[in-house]
C-alpha cells in the first residue's frame, strides 16, 4: 500500500469519522427500538399474567370468560406490536449494516495494522466460527487487496452477533411461546368451568 500525503490522510480520517458517526447514530436508534419493543412486551406480559390469574381465580364462566377475552385481546395486541416492530428493527438493522459495510471498505484503504473496526468484526466471529473460517476472513480483510461491499457482508451478515440473535429471535420466540401457553391454559380452564356448569 502506498503512503498517503497529509491532506489525503486527513480526508480519509474525515470520511472515517463521518461513517463512524452515521454508524453510531443508527445503532443508538436500533437499540432504542429494541428497548422500546421489550418494554412494551414486558408490560403486556405482566397484564397477561394478571389476566391468567383472574381466569383461574374467578370461578364463574361469565367472569372468567371476560378475563379470558381480555387475555386473548392482550395476546393479539402483543402479536401486532411484535410484527410491526420486527419490521422496524429489521430496517434499522439494515441501516446499521450499511454504515458498517462502508466503514469496512474504507478501512481497506488503511494499512493492515490500522483496520481496527475490521479486526473487531473478525473477532466477533471468532467465538462461534471454526478457526479455518477465521483465518479465511483474516486473509480476505487483512491483506493488501481491494475488497468489495459483498466481501464486507461476510463480517456483518445477519446473525453475526450473539446478542442480536438472542434479542431478535430467541426472546421473541419465548414471548410467543408464553402467550400460546397463556391462551391454552385459559381455554382449558374455560372448558372445565363450562363442563362442570359453574355459571
PDB file of C-alpha atoms in Angstrom:
ATOM      1  CA  UNK A   1       0.000   0.000   0.000  1.00  0.00           C
ATOM      2  CA  UNK A   2       1.336   3.413  -0.907  1.00  0.00           C
ATOM      3  CA  UNK A   3       1.977   6.114   1.671  1.00  0.00           C
ATOM      4  CA  UNK A   4      -0.584   8.880   1.647  1.00  0.00           C
ATOM      5  CA  UNK A   5       0.130  12.567   1.948  1.00  0.00           C
ATOM      6  CA  UNK A   6      -1.104  14.580   4.932  1.00  0.00           C
ATOM      7  CA  UNK A   7      -4.094  16.009   3.024  1.00  0.00           C
ATOM      8  CA  UNK A   8      -5.100  12.536   1.849  1.00  0.00           C
ATOM      9  CA  UNK A   9      -4.778  11.171   5.398  1.00  0.00           C
ATOM     10  CA  UNK A  10      -6.909  13.994   6.751  1.00  0.00           C
ATOM     11  CA  UNK A  11      -9.552  13.379   4.093  1.00  0.00           C
ATOM     12  CA  UNK A  12      -9.572   9.660   4.921  1.00  0.00           C
ATOM     13  CA  UNK A  13      -9.900  10.413   8.641  1.00  0.00           C
ATOM     14  CA  UNK A  14     -12.789  12.798   7.944  1.00  0.00           C
ATOM     15  CA  UNK A  15     -14.579  10.130   5.899  1.00  0.00           C
ATOM     16  CA  UNK A  16     -13.989   7.554   8.632  1.00  0.00           C
ATOM     17  CA  UNK A  17     -15.332   9.927  11.295  1.00  0.00           C
ATOM     18  CA  UNK A  18     -18.417  10.591   9.182  1.00  0.00           C
ATOM     19  CA  UNK A  19     -19.028   6.863   8.781  1.00  0.00           C
ATOM     20  CA  UNK A  20     -18.462   6.241  12.494  1.00  0.00           C
ATOM     21  CA  UNK A  21     -20.933   8.991  13.372  1.00  0.00           C
ATOM     22  CA  UNK A  22     -23.510   7.524  10.998  1.00  0.00           C
ATOM     23  CA  UNK A  23     -22.994   4.031  12.396  1.00  0.00           C
ATOM     24  CA  UNK A  24     -23.228   5.275  15.985  1.00  0.00           C
ATOM     25  CA  UNK A  25     -26.382   7.286  15.312  1.00  0.00           C
ATOM     26  CA  UNK A  26     -28.218   4.435  13.600  1.00  0.00           C
ATOM     27  CA  UNK A  27     -27.031   1.941  16.222  1.00  0.00           C
ATOM     28  CA  UNK A  28     -28.431   4.131  19.019  1.00  0.00           C
ATOM     29  CA  UNK A  29     -31.716   4.284  17.122  1.00  0.00           C
ATOM     30  CA  UNK A  30     -31.710   0.492  16.687  1.00  0.00           C
ATOM     31  CA  UNK A  31     -31.080  -0.074  20.393  1.00  0.00           C
ATOM     32  CA  UNK A  32     -33.891   2.370  21.224  1.00  0.00           C
ATOM     33  CA  UNK A  33     -36.313   0.373  19.045  1.00  0.00           C
ATOM     34  CA  UNK A  34     -35.240  -2.882  20.686  1.00  0.00           C
ATOM     35  CA  UNK A  35     -35.605  -1.405  24.167  1.00  0.00           C
ATOM     36  CA  UNK A  36     -39.000   0.085  23.322  1.00  0.00           C
ATOM     37  CA  UNK A  37     -40.155  -3.274  21.990  1.00  0.00           C
ATOM     38  CA  UNK A  38     -39.012  -5.184  25.070  1.00  0.00           C
ATOM     39  CA  UNK A  39     -40.619  -2.640  27.415  1.00  0.00           C
ATOM     40  CA  UNK A  40     -43.962  -2.891  25.605  1.00  0.00           C
ATOM     41  CA  UNK A  41     -43.799  -6.697  25.524  1.00  0.00           C
ATOM     42  CA  UNK A  42     -42.881  -6.808  29.222  1.00  0.00           C
ATOM     43  CA  UNK A  43     -45.876  -4.650  30.113  1.00  0.00           C
ATOM     44  CA  UNK A  44     -48.195  -6.796  28.017  1.00  0.00           C
ATOM     45  CA  UNK A  45     -46.846  -9.981  29.625  1.00  0.00           C
ATOM     46  CA  UNK A  46     -47.476  -8.527  33.092  1.00  0.00           C
ATOM     47  CA  UNK A  47     -51.045  -7.701  32.015  1.00  0.00           C
ATOM     48  CA  UNK A  48     -51.387 -11.209  30.566  1.00  0.00           C
ATOM     49  CA  UNK A  49     -50.169 -12.788  33.799  1.00  0.00           C
ATOM     50  CA  UNK A  50     -52.738 -10.805  35.805  1.00  0.00           C
ATOM     51  CA  UNK A  51     -55.477 -11.891  33.392  1.00  0.00           C
ATOM     52  CA  UNK A  52     -54.427 -15.566  33.604  1.00  0.00           C
ATOM     53  CA  UNK A  53     -54.616 -15.374  37.396  1.00  0.00           C
ATOM     54  CA  UNK A  54     -58.058 -13.778  37.026  1.00  0.00           C
ATOM     55  CA  UNK A  55     -59.216 -16.551  34.668  1.00  0.00           C
ATOM     56  CA  UNK A  56     -58.266 -19.180  37.248  1.00  0.00           C
ATOM     57  CA  UNK A  57     -59.307 -17.153  40.290  1.00  0.00           C
ATOM     58  CA  UNK A  58     -62.809 -16.376  39.103  1.00  0.00           C
ATOM     59  CA  UNK A  59     -64.925 -19.495  39.353  1.00  0.00           C
ATOM     60  CA  UNK A  60     -67.790 -18.345  37.176  1.00  0.00           C
ATOM     61  CA  UNK A  61     -67.953 -18.840  33.436  1.00  0.00           C
ATOM     62  CA  UNK A  62     -69.052 -15.266  32.713  1.00  0.00           C
ATOM     63  CA  UNK A  63     -66.373 -13.574  34.823  1.00  0.00           C
ATOM     64  CA  UNK A  64     -63.657 -15.995  33.711  1.00  0.00           C
ATOM     65  CA  UNK A  65     -64.835 -15.501  30.131  1.00  0.00           C
ATOM     66  CA  UNK A  66     -64.371 -11.752  30.438  1.00  0.00           C
ATOM     67  CA  UNK A  67     -60.870 -12.246  31.837  1.00  0.00           C
ATOM     68  CA  UNK A  68     -60.085 -14.801  29.097  1.00  0.00           C
ATOM     69  CA  UNK A  69     -61.361 -12.386  26.438  1.00  0.00           C
ATOM     70  CA  UNK A  70     -59.115  -9.687  27.859  1.00  0.00           C
ATOM     71  CA  UNK A  71     -56.212 -12.143  27.821  1.00  0.00           C
ATOM     72  CA  UNK A  72     -56.796 -13.114  24.196  1.00  0.00           C
ATOM     73  CA  UNK A  73     -57.103  -9.469  23.174  1.00  0.00           C
ATOM     74  CA  UNK A  74     -53.865  -8.627  25.004  1.00  0.00           C
ATOM     75  CA  UNK A  75     -52.155 -11.558  23.242  1.00  0.00           C
ATOM     76  CA  UNK A  76     -53.406 -10.214  19.903  1.00  0.00           C
ATOM     77  CA  UNK A  77     -52.047  -6.740  20.718  1.00  0.00           C
ATOM     78  CA  UNK A  78     -48.690  -8.303  21.637  1.00  0.00           C
ATOM     79  CA  UNK A  79     -48.585 -10.145  18.317  1.00  0.00           C
ATOM     80  CA  UNK A  80     -49.428  -6.991  16.349  1.00  0.00           C
ATOM     81  CA  UNK A  81     -46.762  -4.972  18.164  1.00  0.00           C
ATOM     82  CA  UNK A  82     -44.230  -7.768  17.617  1.00  0.00           C
ATOM     83  CA  UNK A  83     -44.984  -7.996  13.896  1.00  0.00           C
ATOM     84  CA  UNK A  84     -44.757  -4.256  13.285  1.00  0.00           C
ATOM     85  CA  UNK A  85     -41.708  -3.585  15.444  1.00  0.00           C
ATOM     86  CA  UNK A  86     -39.835  -6.543  13.939  1.00  0.00           C
ATOM     87  CA  UNK A  87     -40.120  -4.800  10.579  1.00  0.00           C
ATOM     88  CA  UNK A  88     -38.888  -1.510  12.065  1.00  0.00           C
ATOM     89  CA  UNK A  89     -35.999  -3.284  13.831  1.00  0.00           C
ATOM     90  CA  UNK A  90     -35.039  -5.207  10.665  1.00  0.00           C
ATOM     91  CA  UNK A  91     -34.996  -1.964   8.658  1.00  0.00           C
ATOM     92  CA  UNK A  92     -32.919  -0.235  11.317  1.00  0.00           C
ATOM     93  CA  UNK A  93     -30.528  -3.216  11.383  1.00  0.00           C
ATOM     94  CA  UNK A  94     -30.082  -2.843   7.619  1.00  0.00           C
ATOM     95  CA  UNK A  95     -29.233   0.831   8.185  1.00  0.00           C
ATOM     96  CA  UNK A  96     -26.562  -0.072  10.752  1.00  0.00           C
ATOM     97  CA  UNK A  97     -25.181  -2.725   8.396  1.00  0.00           C
ATOM     98  CA  UNK A  98     -24.946  -0.124   5.614  1.00  0.00           C
ATOM     99  CA  UNK A  99     -22.667   2.089   7.718  1.00  0.00           C
ATOM    100  CA  UNK A 100     -20.602  -0.882   8.907  1.00  0.00           C
ATOM    101  CA  UNK A 101     -20.145  -2.088   5.327  1.00  0.00           C
ATOM    102  CA  UNK A 102     -18.961   1.354   4.219  1.00  0.00           C
ATOM    103  CA  UNK A 103     -16.578   1.589   7.190  1.00  0.00           C
ATOM    104  CA  UNK A 104     -15.029  -1.812   6.467  1.00  0.00           C
ATOM    105  CA  UNK A 105     -14.493  -0.836   2.816  1.00  0.00           C
ATOM    106  CA  UNK A 106     -12.952   2.479   3.879  1.00  0.00           C
ATOM    107  CA  UNK A 107     -10.611   0.761   6.326  1.00  0.00           C
ATOM    108  CA  UNK A 108      -9.363  -1.321   3.444  1.00  0.00           C
ATOM    109  CA  UNK A 109      -7.561   1.827   2.271  1.00  0.00           C
ATOM    110  CA  UNK A 110      -5.574   1.898   5.530  1.00  0.00           C
ATOM    111  CA  UNK A 111      -2.530  -0.197   6.394  1.00  0.00           C
ATOM    112  CA  UNK A 112      -3.458  -3.604   7.824  1.00  0.00           C
ATOM    113  CA  UNK A 113      -2.314  -2.579  11.303  1.00  0.00           C
ATOM    114  CA  UNK A 114      -4.872   0.270  11.395  1.00  0.00           C
ATOM    115  CA  UNK A 115      -8.005  -1.674  10.434  1.00  0.00           C
ATOM    116  CA  UNK A 116      -9.420  -1.665  13.942  1.00  0.00           C
ATOM    117  CA  UNK A 117     -13.124  -1.953  13.140  1.00  0.00           C
ATOM    118  CA  UNK A 118     -12.487  -4.740  10.647  1.00  0.00           C
ATOM    119  CA  UNK A 119     -10.387  -6.595  13.225  1.00  0.00           C
ATOM    120  CA  UNK A 120     -13.181  -6.165  15.776  1.00  0.00           C
ATOM    121  CA  UNK A 121     -15.759  -7.633  13.376  1.00  0.00           C
ATOM    122  CA  UNK A 122     -13.457 -10.596  12.711  1.00  0.00           C
ATOM    123  CA  UNK A 123     -13.038 -11.116  16.466  1.00  0.00           C
ATOM    124  CA  UNK A 124     -16.824 -11.153  16.849  1.00  0.00           C
ATOM    125  CA  UNK A 125     -16.917 -14.136  14.503  1.00  0.00           C
ATOM    126  CA  UNK A 126     -14.158 -15.889  16.446  1.00  0.00           C
ATOM    127  CA  UNK A 127     -16.450 -17.048  19.242  1.00  0.00           C
ATOM    128  CA  UNK A 128     -18.781 -19.028  17.001  1.00  0.00           C
ATOM    129  CA  UNK A 129     -16.799 -19.998  13.940  1.00  0.00           C
ATOM    130  CA  UNK A 130     -14.163 -22.577  13.296  1.00  0.00           C
ATOM    131  CA  UNK A 131     -10.533 -21.389  13.194  1.00  0.00           C
ATOM    132  CA  UNK A 132     -10.227 -22.102   9.454  1.00  0.00           C
ATOM    133  CA  UNK A 133     -13.070 -19.702   8.693  1.00  0.00           C
ATOM    134  CA  UNK A 134     -11.482 -17.017  10.866  1.00  0.00           C
ATOM    135  CA  UNK A 135      -8.184 -17.486   9.043  1.00  0.00           C
ATOM    136  CA  UNK A 136     -10.022 -17.119   5.731  1.00  0.00           C
ATOM    137  CA  UNK A 137     -11.568 -13.867   6.971  1.00  0.00           C
ATOM    138  CA  UNK A 138      -8.152 -12.595   8.046  1.00  0.00           C
ATOM    139  CA  UNK A 139      -6.750 -13.446   4.610  1.00  0.00           C
ATOM    140  CA  UNK A 140      -9.569 -11.559   2.896  1.00  0.00           C
ATOM    141  CA  UNK A 141      -9.711  -8.476   5.103  1.00  0.00           C
ATOM    142  CA  UNK A 142      -6.226  -8.017   6.478  1.00  0.00           C
ATOM    143  CA  UNK A 143      -4.241  -8.401   3.263  1.00  0.00           C
ATOM    144  CA  UNK A 144      -3.273  -5.772   0.716  1.00  0.00           C
ATOM    145  CA  UNK A 145      -6.063  -6.238  -1.752  1.00  0.00           C
ATOM    146  CA  UNK A 146      -9.159  -4.255  -2.611  1.00  0.00           C
ATOM    147  CA  UNK A 147     -12.320  -5.632  -1.044  1.00  0.00           C
ATOM    148  CA  UNK A 148     -15.863  -5.118  -2.289  1.00  0.00           C
ATOM    149  CA  UNK A 149     -19.046  -4.447  -0.331  1.00  0.00           C
ATOM    150  CA  UNK A 150     -20.058  -8.050  -0.978  1.00  0.00           C
ATOM    151  CA  UNK A 151     -16.893  -9.101   0.894  1.00  0.00           C
ATOM    152  CA  UNK A 152     -17.821  -6.809   3.793  1.00  0.00           C
ATOM    153  CA  UNK A 153     -21.188  -8.573   4.051  1.00  0.00           C
ATOM    154  CA  UNK A 154     -19.342 -11.617   5.384  1.00  0.00           C
ATOM    155  CA  UNK A 155     -18.491  -9.659   8.536  1.00  0.00           C
ATOM    156  CA  UNK A 156     -21.872  -8.033   9.092  1.00  0.00           C
ATOM    157  CA  UNK A 157     -24.282 -10.671   7.838  1.00  0.00           C
ATOM    158  CA  UNK A 158     -27.466 -11.274   9.782  1.00  0.00           C
ATOM    159  CA  UNK A 159     -26.896 -13.213  12.960  1.00  0.00           C
ATOM    160  CA  UNK A 160     -23.328 -12.013  13.297  1.00  0.00           C
ATOM    161  CA  UNK A 161     -23.838 -11.080  16.937  1.00  0.00           C
ATOM    162  CA  UNK A 162     -24.959 -13.412  19.700  1.00  0.00           C
ATOM    163  CA  UNK A 163     -26.867 -10.605  21.424  1.00  0.00           C
ATOM    164  CA  UNK A 164     -28.589  -9.695  18.166  1.00  0.00           C
ATOM    165  CA  UNK A 165     -29.700 -13.300  17.688  1.00  0.00           C
ATOM    166  CA  UNK A 166     -30.870 -13.573  21.291  1.00  0.00           C
ATOM    167  CA  UNK A 167     -32.929 -10.355  21.122  1.00  0.00           C
ATOM    168  CA  UNK A 168     -34.338 -10.762  17.632  1.00  0.00           C
ATOM    169  CA  UNK A 169     -35.025 -14.476  17.624  1.00  0.00           C
ATOM    170  CA  UNK A 170     -34.870 -16.302  20.941  1.00  0.00           C
ATOM    171  CA  UNK A 171     -36.542 -13.635  23.089  1.00  0.00           C
ATOM    172  CA  UNK A 172     -39.400 -13.147  20.638  1.00  0.00           C
ATOM    173  CA  UNK A 173     -39.860 -16.902  20.344  1.00  0.00           C
ATOM    174  CA  UNK A 174     -40.053 -17.129  24.131  1.00  0.00           C
ATOM    175  CA  UNK A 175     -42.641 -14.334  24.260  1.00  0.00           C
ATOM    176  CA  UNK A 176     -44.747 -16.090  21.587  1.00  0.00           C
ATOM    177  CA  UNK A 177     -44.491 -19.372  23.492  1.00  0.00           C
ATOM    178  CA  UNK A 178     -45.600 -17.654  26.702  1.00  0.00           C
ATOM    179  CA  UNK A 179     -48.665 -16.147  25.025  1.00  0.00           C
ATOM    180  CA  UNK A 180     -49.577 -19.504  23.485  1.00  0.00           C
ATOM    181  CA  UNK A 181     -49.232 -21.116  26.921  1.00  0.00           C
ATOM    182  CA  UNK A 182     -51.466 -18.447  28.490  1.00  0.00           C
ATOM    183  CA  UNK A 183     -54.127 -18.954  25.828  1.00  0.00           C
ATOM    184  CA  UNK A 184     -54.077 -22.763  26.069  1.00  0.00           C
ATOM    185  CA  UNK A 185     -54.422 -22.846  29.851  1.00  0.00           C
ATOM    186  CA  UNK A 186     -57.186 -20.234  29.772  1.00  0.00           C
ATOM    187  CA  UNK A 187     -59.093 -22.293  27.177  1.00  0.00           C
ATOM    188  CA  UNK A 188     -58.646 -25.415  29.327  1.00  0.00           C
ATOM    189  CA  UNK A 189     -59.950 -23.580  32.393  1.00  0.00           C
ATOM    190  CA  UNK A 190     -62.928 -22.203  30.476  1.00  0.00           C
ATOM    191  CA  UNK A 191     -63.714 -25.677  29.117  1.00  0.00           C
ATOM    192  CA  UNK A 192     -63.521 -27.083  32.653  1.00  0.00           C
ATOM    193  CA  UNK A 193     -65.904 -24.430  34.014  1.00  0.00           C
ATOM    194  CA  UNK A 194     -68.382 -24.985  31.185  1.00  0.00           C
ATOM    195  CA  UNK A 195     -68.174 -28.795  31.513  1.00  0.00           C
ATOM    196  CA  UNK A 196     -68.859 -28.560  35.245  1.00  0.00           C
ATOM    197  CA  UNK A 197     -71.581 -25.954  34.683  1.00  0.00           C
ATOM    198  CA  UNK A 198     -70.003 -23.420  37.001  1.00  0.00           C
ATOM    199  CA  UNK A 199     -72.064 -20.411  35.992  1.00  0.00           C
TER     200      UNK A 199
END
